[in-house]
MMTF fields as JSON, N, C-alpha, C and O atoms, coordinates in Angstrom:
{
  "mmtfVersion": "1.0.0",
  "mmtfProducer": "UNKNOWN",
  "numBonds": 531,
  "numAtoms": 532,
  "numGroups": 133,
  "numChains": 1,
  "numModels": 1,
  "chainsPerModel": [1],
  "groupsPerChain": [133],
  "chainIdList": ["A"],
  "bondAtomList": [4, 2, 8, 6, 12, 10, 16, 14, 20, 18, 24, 22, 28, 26, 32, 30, 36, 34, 40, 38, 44, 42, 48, 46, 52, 50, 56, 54, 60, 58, 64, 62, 68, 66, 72, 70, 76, 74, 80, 78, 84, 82, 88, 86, 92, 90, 96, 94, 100, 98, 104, 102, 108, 106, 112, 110, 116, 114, 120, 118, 124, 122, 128, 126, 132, 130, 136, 134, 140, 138, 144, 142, 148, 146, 152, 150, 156, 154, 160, 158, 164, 162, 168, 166, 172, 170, 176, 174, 180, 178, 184, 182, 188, 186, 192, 190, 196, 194, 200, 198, 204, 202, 208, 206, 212, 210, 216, 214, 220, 218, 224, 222, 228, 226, 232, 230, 236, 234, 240, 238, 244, 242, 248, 246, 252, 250, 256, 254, 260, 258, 264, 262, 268, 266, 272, 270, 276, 274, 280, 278, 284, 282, 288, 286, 292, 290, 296, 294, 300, 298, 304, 302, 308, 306, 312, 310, 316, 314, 320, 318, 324, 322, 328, 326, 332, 330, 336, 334, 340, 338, 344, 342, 348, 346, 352, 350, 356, 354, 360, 358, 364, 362, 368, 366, 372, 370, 376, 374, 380, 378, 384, 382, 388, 386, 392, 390, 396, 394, 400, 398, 404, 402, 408, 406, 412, 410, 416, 414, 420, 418, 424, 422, 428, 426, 432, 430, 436, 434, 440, 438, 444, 442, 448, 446, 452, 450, 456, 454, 460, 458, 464, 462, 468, 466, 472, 470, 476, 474, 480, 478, 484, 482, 488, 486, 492, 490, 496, 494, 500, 498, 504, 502, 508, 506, 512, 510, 516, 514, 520, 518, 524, 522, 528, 526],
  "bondOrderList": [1, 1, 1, 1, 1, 1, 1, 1, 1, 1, 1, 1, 1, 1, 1, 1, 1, 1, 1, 1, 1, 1, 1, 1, 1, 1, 1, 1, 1, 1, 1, 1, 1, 1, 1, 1, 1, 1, 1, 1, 1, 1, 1, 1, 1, 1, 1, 1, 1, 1, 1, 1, 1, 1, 1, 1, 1, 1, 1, 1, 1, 1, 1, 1, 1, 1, 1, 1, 1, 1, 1, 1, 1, 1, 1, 1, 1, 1, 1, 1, 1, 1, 1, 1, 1, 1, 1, 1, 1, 1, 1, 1, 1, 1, 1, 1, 1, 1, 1, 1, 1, 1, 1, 1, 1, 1, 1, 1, 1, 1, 1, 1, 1, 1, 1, 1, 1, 1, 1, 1, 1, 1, 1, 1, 1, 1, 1, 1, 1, 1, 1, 1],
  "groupList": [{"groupName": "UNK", "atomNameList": ["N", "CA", "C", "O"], "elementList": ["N", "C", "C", "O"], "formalChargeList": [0, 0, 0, 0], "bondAtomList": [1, 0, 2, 1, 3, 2], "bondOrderList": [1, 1, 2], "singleLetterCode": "X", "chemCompType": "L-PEPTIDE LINKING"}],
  "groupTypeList": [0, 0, 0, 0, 0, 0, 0, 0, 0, 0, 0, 0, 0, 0, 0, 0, 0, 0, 0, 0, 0, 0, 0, 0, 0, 0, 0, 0, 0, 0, 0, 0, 0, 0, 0, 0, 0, 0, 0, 0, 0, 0, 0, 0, 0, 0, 0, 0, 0, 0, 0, 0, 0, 0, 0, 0, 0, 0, 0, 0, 0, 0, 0, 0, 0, 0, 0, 0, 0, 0, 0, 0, 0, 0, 0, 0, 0, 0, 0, 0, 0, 0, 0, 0, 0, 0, 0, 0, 0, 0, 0, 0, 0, 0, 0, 0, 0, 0, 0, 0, 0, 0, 0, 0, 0, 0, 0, 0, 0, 0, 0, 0, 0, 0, 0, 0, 0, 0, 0, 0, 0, 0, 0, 0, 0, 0, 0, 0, 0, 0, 0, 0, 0],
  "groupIdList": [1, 2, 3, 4, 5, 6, 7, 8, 9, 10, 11, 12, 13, 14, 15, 16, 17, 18, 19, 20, 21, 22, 23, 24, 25, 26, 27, 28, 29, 30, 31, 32, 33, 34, 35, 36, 37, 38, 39, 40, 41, 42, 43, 44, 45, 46, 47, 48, 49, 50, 51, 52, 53, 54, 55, 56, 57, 58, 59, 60, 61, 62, 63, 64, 65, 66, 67, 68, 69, 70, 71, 72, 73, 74, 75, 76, 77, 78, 79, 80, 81, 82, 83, 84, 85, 86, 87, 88, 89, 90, 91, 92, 93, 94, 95, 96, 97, 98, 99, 100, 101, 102, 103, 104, 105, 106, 107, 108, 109, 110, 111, 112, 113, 114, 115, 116, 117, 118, 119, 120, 121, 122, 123, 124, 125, 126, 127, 128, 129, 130, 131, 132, 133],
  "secStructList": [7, 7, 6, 6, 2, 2, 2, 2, 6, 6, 4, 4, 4, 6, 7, 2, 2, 2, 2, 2, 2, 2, 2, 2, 2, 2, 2, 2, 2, 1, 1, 2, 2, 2, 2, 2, 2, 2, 2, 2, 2, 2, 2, 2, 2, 2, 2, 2, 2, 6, 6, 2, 2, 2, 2, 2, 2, 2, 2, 2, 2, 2, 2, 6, 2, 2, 2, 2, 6, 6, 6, 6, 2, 2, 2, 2, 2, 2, 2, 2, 2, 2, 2, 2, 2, 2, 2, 2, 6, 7, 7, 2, 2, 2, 2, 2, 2, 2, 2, 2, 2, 2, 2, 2, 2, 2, 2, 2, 2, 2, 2, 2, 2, 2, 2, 2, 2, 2, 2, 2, 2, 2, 2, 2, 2, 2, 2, 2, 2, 2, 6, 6, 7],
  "xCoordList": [9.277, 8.186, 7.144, 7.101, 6.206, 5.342, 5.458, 4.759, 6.869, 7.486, 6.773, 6.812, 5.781, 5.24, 4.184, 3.803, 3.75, 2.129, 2.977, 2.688, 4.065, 4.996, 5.094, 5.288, 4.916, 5.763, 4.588, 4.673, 3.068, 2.118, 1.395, 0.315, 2.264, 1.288, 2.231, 1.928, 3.354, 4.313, 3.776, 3.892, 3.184, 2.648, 1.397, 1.013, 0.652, -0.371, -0.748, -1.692, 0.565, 1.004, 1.035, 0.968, 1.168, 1.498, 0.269, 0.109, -1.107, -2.194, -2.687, -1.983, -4.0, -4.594, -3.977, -3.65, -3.926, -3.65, -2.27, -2.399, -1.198, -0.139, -0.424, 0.101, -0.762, -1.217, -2.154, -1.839, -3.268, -3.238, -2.368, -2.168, -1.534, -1.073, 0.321, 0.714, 1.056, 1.774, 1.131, 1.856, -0.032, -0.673, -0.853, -0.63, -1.256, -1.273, 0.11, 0.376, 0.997, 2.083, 2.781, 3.585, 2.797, 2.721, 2.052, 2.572, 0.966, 0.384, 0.485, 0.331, 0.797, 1.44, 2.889, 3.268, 3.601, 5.149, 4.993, 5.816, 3.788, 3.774, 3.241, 2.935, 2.836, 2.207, 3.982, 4.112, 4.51, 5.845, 6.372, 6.417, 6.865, 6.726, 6.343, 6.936, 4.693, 3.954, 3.728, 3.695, 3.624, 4.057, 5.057, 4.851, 6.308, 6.972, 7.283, 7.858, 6.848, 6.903, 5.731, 5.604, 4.722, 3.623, 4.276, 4.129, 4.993, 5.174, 7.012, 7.491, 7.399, 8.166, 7.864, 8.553, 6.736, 6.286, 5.817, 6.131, 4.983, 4.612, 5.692, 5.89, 6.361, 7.453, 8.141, 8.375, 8.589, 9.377, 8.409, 8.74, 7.125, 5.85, 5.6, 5.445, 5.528, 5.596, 6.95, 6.707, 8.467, 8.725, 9.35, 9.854, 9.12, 8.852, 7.916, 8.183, 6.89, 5.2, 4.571, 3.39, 5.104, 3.947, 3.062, 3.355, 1.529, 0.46, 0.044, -0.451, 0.162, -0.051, 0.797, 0.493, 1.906, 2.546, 2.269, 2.679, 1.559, 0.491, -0.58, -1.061, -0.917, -2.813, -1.907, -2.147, -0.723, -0.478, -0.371, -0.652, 0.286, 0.548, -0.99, -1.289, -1.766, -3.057, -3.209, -3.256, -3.335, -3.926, -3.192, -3.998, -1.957, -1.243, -1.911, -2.308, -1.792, -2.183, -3.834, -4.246, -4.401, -5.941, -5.988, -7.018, -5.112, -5.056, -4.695, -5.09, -4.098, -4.278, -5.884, -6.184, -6.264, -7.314, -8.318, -8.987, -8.292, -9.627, -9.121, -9.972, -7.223, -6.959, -7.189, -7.722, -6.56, -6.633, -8.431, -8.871, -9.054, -10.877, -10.963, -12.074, -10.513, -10.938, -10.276, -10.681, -9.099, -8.438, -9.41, -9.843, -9.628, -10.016, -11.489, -11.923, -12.119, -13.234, -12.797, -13.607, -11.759, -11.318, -11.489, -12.232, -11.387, -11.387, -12.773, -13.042, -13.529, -15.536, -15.444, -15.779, -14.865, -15.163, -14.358, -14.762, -13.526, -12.626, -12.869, -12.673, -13.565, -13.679, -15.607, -16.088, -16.041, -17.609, -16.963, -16.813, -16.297, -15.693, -15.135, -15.091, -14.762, -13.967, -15.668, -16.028, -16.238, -17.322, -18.889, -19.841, -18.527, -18.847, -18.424, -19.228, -17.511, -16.507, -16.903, -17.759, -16.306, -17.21, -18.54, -18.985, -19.162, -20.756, -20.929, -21.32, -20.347, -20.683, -19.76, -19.934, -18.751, -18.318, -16.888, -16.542, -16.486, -15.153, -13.863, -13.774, -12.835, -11.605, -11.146, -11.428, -10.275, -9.922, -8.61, -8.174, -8.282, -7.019, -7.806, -7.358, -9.092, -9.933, -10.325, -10.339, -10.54, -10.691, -8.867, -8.562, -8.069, -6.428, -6.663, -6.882, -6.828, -6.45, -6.959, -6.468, -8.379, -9.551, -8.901, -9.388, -7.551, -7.844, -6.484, -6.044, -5.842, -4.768, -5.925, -6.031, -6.133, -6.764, -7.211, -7.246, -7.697, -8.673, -8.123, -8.573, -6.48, -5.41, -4.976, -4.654, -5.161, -4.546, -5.596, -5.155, -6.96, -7.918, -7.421, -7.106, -7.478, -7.381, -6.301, -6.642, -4.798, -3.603, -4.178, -4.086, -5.055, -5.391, -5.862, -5.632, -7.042, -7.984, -7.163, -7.418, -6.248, -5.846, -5.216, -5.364, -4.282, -3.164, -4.328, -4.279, -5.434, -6.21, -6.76, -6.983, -6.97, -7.274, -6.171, -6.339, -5.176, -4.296, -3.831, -3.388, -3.988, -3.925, -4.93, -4.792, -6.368, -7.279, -7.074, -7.28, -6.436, -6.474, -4.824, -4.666, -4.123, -3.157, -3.082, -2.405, -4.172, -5.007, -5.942, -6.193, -6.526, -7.57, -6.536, -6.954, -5.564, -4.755, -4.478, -4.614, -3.923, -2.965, -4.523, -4.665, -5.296, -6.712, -6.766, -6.266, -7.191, -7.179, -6.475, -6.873, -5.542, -4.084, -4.304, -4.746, -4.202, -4.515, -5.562, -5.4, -6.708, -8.423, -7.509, -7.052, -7.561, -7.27, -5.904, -5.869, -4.889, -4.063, -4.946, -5.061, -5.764, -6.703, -7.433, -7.575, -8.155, -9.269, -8.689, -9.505, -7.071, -6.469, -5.638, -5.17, -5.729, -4.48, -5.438, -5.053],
  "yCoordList": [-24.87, -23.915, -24.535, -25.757, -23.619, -24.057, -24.9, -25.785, -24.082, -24.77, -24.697, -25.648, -23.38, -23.723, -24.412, -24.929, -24.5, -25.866, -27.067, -27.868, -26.772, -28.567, -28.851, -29.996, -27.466, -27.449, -27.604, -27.966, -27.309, -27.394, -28.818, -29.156, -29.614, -30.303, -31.876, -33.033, -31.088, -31.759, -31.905, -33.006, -31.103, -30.686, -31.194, -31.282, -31.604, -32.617, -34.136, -34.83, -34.297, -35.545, -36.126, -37.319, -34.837, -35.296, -35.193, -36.151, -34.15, -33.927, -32.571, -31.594, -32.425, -31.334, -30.042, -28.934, -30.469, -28.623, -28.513, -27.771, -28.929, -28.602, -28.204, -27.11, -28.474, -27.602, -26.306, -25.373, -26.367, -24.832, -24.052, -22.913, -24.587, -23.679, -23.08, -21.975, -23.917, -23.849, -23.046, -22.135, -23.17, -22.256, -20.769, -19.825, -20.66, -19.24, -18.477, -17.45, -19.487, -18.72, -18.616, -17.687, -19.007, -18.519, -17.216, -16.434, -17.163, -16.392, -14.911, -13.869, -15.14, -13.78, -13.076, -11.95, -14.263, -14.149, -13.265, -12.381, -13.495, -12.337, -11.361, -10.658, -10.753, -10.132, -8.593, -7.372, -9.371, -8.457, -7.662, -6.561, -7.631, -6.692, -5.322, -4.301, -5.627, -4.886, -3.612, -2.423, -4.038, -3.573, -3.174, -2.369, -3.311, -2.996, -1.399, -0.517, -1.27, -0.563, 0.323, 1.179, 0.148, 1.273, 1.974, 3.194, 1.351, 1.699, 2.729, 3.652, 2.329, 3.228, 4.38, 5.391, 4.056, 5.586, 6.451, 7.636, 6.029, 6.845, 7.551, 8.76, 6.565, 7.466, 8.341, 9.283, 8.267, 9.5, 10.543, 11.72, 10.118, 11.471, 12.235, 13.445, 11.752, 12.146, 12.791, 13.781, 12.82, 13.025, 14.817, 15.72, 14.792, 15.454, 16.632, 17.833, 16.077, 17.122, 16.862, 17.211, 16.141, 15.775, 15.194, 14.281, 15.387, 14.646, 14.786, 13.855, 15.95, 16.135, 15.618, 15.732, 15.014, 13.991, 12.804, 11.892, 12.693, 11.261, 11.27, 10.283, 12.349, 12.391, 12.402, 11.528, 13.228, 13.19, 11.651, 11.294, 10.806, 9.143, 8.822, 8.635, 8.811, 8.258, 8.931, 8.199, 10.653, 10.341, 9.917, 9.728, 9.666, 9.322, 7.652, 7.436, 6.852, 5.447, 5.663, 4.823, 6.706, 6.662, 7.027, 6.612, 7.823, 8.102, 7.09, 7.161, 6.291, 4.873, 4.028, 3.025, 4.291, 3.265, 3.085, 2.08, 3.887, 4.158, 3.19, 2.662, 2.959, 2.093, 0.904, 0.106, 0.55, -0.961, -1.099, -2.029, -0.416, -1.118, -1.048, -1.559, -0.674, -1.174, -2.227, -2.681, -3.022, -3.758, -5.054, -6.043, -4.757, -5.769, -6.237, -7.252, -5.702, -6.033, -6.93, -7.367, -7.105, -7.956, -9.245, -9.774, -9.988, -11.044, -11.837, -12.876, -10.982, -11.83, -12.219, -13.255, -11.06, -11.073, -12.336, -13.224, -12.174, -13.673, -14.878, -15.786, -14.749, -16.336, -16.379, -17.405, -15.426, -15.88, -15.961, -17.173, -15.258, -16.142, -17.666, -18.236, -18.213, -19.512, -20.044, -20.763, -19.898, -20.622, -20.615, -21.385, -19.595, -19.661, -20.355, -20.692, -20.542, -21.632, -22.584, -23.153, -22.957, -24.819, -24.996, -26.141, -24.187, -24.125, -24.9, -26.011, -23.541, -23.758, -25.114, -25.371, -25.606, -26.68, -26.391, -27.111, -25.636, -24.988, -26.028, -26.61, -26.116, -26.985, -26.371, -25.334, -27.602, -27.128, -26.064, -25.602, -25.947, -24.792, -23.2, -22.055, -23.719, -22.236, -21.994, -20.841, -22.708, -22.911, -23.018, -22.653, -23.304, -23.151, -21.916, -21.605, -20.787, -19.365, -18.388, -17.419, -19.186, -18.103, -18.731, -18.193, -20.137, -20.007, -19.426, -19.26, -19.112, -17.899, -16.651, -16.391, -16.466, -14.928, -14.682, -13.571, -15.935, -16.029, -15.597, -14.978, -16.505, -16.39, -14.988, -14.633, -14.375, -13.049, -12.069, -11.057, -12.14, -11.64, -11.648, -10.701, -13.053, -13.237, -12.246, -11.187, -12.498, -11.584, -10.325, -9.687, -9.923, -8.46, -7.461, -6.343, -9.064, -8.869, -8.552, -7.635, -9.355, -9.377, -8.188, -7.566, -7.774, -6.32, -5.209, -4.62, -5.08, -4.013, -4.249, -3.354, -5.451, -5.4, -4.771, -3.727, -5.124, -4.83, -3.084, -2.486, -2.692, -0.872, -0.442, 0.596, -1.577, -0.854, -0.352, 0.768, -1.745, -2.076, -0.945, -0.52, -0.825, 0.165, 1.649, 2.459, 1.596, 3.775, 3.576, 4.673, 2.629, 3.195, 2.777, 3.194, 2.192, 2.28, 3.719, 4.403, 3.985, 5.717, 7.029, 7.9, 6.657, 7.472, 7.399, 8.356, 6.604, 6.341, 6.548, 6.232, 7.048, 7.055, 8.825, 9.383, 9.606, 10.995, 11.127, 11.925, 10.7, 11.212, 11.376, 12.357, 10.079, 10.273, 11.347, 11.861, 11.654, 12.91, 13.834, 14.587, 13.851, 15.388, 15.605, 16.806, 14.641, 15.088, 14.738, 14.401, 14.638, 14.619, 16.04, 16.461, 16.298, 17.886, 18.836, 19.938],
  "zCoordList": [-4.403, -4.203, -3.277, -3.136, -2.569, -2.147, -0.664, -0.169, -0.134, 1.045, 2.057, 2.837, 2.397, 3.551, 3.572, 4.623, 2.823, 2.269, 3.107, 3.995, 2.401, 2.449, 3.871, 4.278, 4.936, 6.269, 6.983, 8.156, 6.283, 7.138, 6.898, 7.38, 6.008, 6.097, 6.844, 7.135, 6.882, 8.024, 9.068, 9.607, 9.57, 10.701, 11.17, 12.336, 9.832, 10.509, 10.57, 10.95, 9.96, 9.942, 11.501, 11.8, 12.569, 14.151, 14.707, 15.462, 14.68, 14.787, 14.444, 14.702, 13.807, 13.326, 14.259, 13.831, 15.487, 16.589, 15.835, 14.861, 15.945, 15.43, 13.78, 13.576, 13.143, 12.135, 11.925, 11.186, 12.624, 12.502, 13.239, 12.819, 14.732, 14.846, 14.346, 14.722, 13.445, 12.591, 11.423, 11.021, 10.802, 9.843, 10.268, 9.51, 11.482, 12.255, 12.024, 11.399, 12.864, 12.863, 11.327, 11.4, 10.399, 9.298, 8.693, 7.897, 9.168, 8.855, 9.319, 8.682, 10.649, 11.345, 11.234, 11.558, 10.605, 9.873, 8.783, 8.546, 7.982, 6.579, 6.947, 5.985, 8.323, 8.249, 8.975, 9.062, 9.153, 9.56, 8.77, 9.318, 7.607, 6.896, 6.873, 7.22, 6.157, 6.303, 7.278, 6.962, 8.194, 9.877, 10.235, 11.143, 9.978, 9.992, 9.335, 9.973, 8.138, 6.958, 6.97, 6.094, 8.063, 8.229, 9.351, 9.414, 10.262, 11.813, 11.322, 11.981, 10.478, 10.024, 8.917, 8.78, 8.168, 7.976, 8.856, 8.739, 9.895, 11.326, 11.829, 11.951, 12.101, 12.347, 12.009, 12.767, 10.914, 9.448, 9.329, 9.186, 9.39, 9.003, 10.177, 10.013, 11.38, 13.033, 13.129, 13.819, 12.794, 13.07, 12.401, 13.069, 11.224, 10.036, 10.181, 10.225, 10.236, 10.332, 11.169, 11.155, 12.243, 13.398, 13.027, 12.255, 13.355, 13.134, 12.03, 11.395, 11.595, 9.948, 9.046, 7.859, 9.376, 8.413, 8.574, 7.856, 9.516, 9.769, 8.905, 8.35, 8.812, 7.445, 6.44, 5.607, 6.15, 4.869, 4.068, 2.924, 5.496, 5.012, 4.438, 3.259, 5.441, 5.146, 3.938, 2.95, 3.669, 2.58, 1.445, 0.534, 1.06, 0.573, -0.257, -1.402, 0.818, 1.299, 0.316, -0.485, 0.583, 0.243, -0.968, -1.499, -1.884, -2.991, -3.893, -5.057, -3.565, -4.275, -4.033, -4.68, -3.596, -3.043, -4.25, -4.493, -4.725, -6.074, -7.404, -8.119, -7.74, -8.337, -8.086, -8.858, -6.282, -5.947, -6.177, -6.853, -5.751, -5.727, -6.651, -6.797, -7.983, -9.58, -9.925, -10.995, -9.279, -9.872, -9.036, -9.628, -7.467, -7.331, -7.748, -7.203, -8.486, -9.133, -10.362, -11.18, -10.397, -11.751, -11.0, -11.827, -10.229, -9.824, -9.985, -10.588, -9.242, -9.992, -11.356, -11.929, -11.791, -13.315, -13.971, -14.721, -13.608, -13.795, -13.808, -14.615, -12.288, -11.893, -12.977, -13.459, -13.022, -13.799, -14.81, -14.969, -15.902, -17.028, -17.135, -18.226, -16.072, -15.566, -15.391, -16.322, -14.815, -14.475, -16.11, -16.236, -16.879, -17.809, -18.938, -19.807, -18.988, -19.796, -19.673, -20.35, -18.716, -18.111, -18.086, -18.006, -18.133, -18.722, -19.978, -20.338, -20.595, -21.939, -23.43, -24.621, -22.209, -22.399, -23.46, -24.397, -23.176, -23.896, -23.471, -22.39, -24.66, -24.324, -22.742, -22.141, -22.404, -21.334, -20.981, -19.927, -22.187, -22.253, -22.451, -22.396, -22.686, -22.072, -20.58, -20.151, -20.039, -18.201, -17.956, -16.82, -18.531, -17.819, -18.107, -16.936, -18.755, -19.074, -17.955, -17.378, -17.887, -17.122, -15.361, -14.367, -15.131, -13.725, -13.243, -12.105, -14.743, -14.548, -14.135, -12.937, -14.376, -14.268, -13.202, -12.674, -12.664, -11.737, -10.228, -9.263, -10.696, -10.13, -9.392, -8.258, -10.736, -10.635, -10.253, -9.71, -10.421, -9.416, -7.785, -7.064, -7.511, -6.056, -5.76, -5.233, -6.087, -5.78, -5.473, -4.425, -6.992, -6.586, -5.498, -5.038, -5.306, -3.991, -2.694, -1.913, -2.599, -1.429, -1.122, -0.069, -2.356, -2.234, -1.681, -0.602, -2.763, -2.011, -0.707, 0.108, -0.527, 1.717, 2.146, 2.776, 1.97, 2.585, 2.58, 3.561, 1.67, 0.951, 1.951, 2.598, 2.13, 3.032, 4.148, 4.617, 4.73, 6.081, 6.793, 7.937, 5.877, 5.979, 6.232, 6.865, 5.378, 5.111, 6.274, 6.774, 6.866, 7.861, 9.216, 10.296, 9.241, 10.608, 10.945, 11.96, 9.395, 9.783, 10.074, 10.932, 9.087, 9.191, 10.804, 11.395, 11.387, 12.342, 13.737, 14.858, 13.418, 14.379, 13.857, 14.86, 13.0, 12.555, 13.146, 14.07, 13.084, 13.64, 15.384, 15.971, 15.691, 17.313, 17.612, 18.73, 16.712, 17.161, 17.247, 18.214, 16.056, 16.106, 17.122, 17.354, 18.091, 18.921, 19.993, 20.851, 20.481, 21.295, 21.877, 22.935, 21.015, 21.437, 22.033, 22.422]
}
């Protein structure tokens, strides 16, 4: 586990530039997917309903959005429980629990950027069909 940590830090074993730019390109590797999988709903919805199967994606995409922004509010809450713990001087198998959670905040956080950043591409790509025709 944890292979590309392992691969980046291969990488700076030779000098710092080769590591970020090994970290970059990592970083733009996960981002294929994703992209992939928006640029083929465009397509299926364009080809289907035209531009209006383009809003339908978005709103589709946006009708989730109200779950992911409640989930990612779990993450503050997490990590101030984690940081309240260690305050108040609790065993440390109470700070292992809260940096699971904390854990699982972050995950959360991130899924909903990403839900964001997905619904306002297609929003976006729909607005400009509309004030194009």
């Amino acid at each position: 586990s944890y292979a590309p940590v392992r691969e980046i830090s291969e990488t700076q074993k030779q000098s710092a530039a080769t590591g970020i730019i090994y970290g970059l390109a990592l970083g733009y590797l996960s981002c294929i997917v994703p992209v992939l999988c928006l640029g083929i709903t465009i397509l299926i919805a364009h080809s289907l309903c035209g531009m209006f199967g383009v809003a339908l994606g978005a709103l589709g995409m946006l009708g989730t959005m109200t779950m992911a922004l409640t989930i990612d509010a779990y993450g503050p809450i997490s990590d101030n429980a984690g940081g309240i713990a260690e305050m108040a001087g609790l065993p440390e198998t109470v700070r292992g629990l809260t940096d699971c959670l904390d854990a699982a905040g972050n995950t959360t956080a991130a899924i909903g950027k990403g839900f964001a950043i997905g619904s306002a591409a297609l929003v976006s790509l729909a607005l400009f069909g509309a004030y194009t025709v």
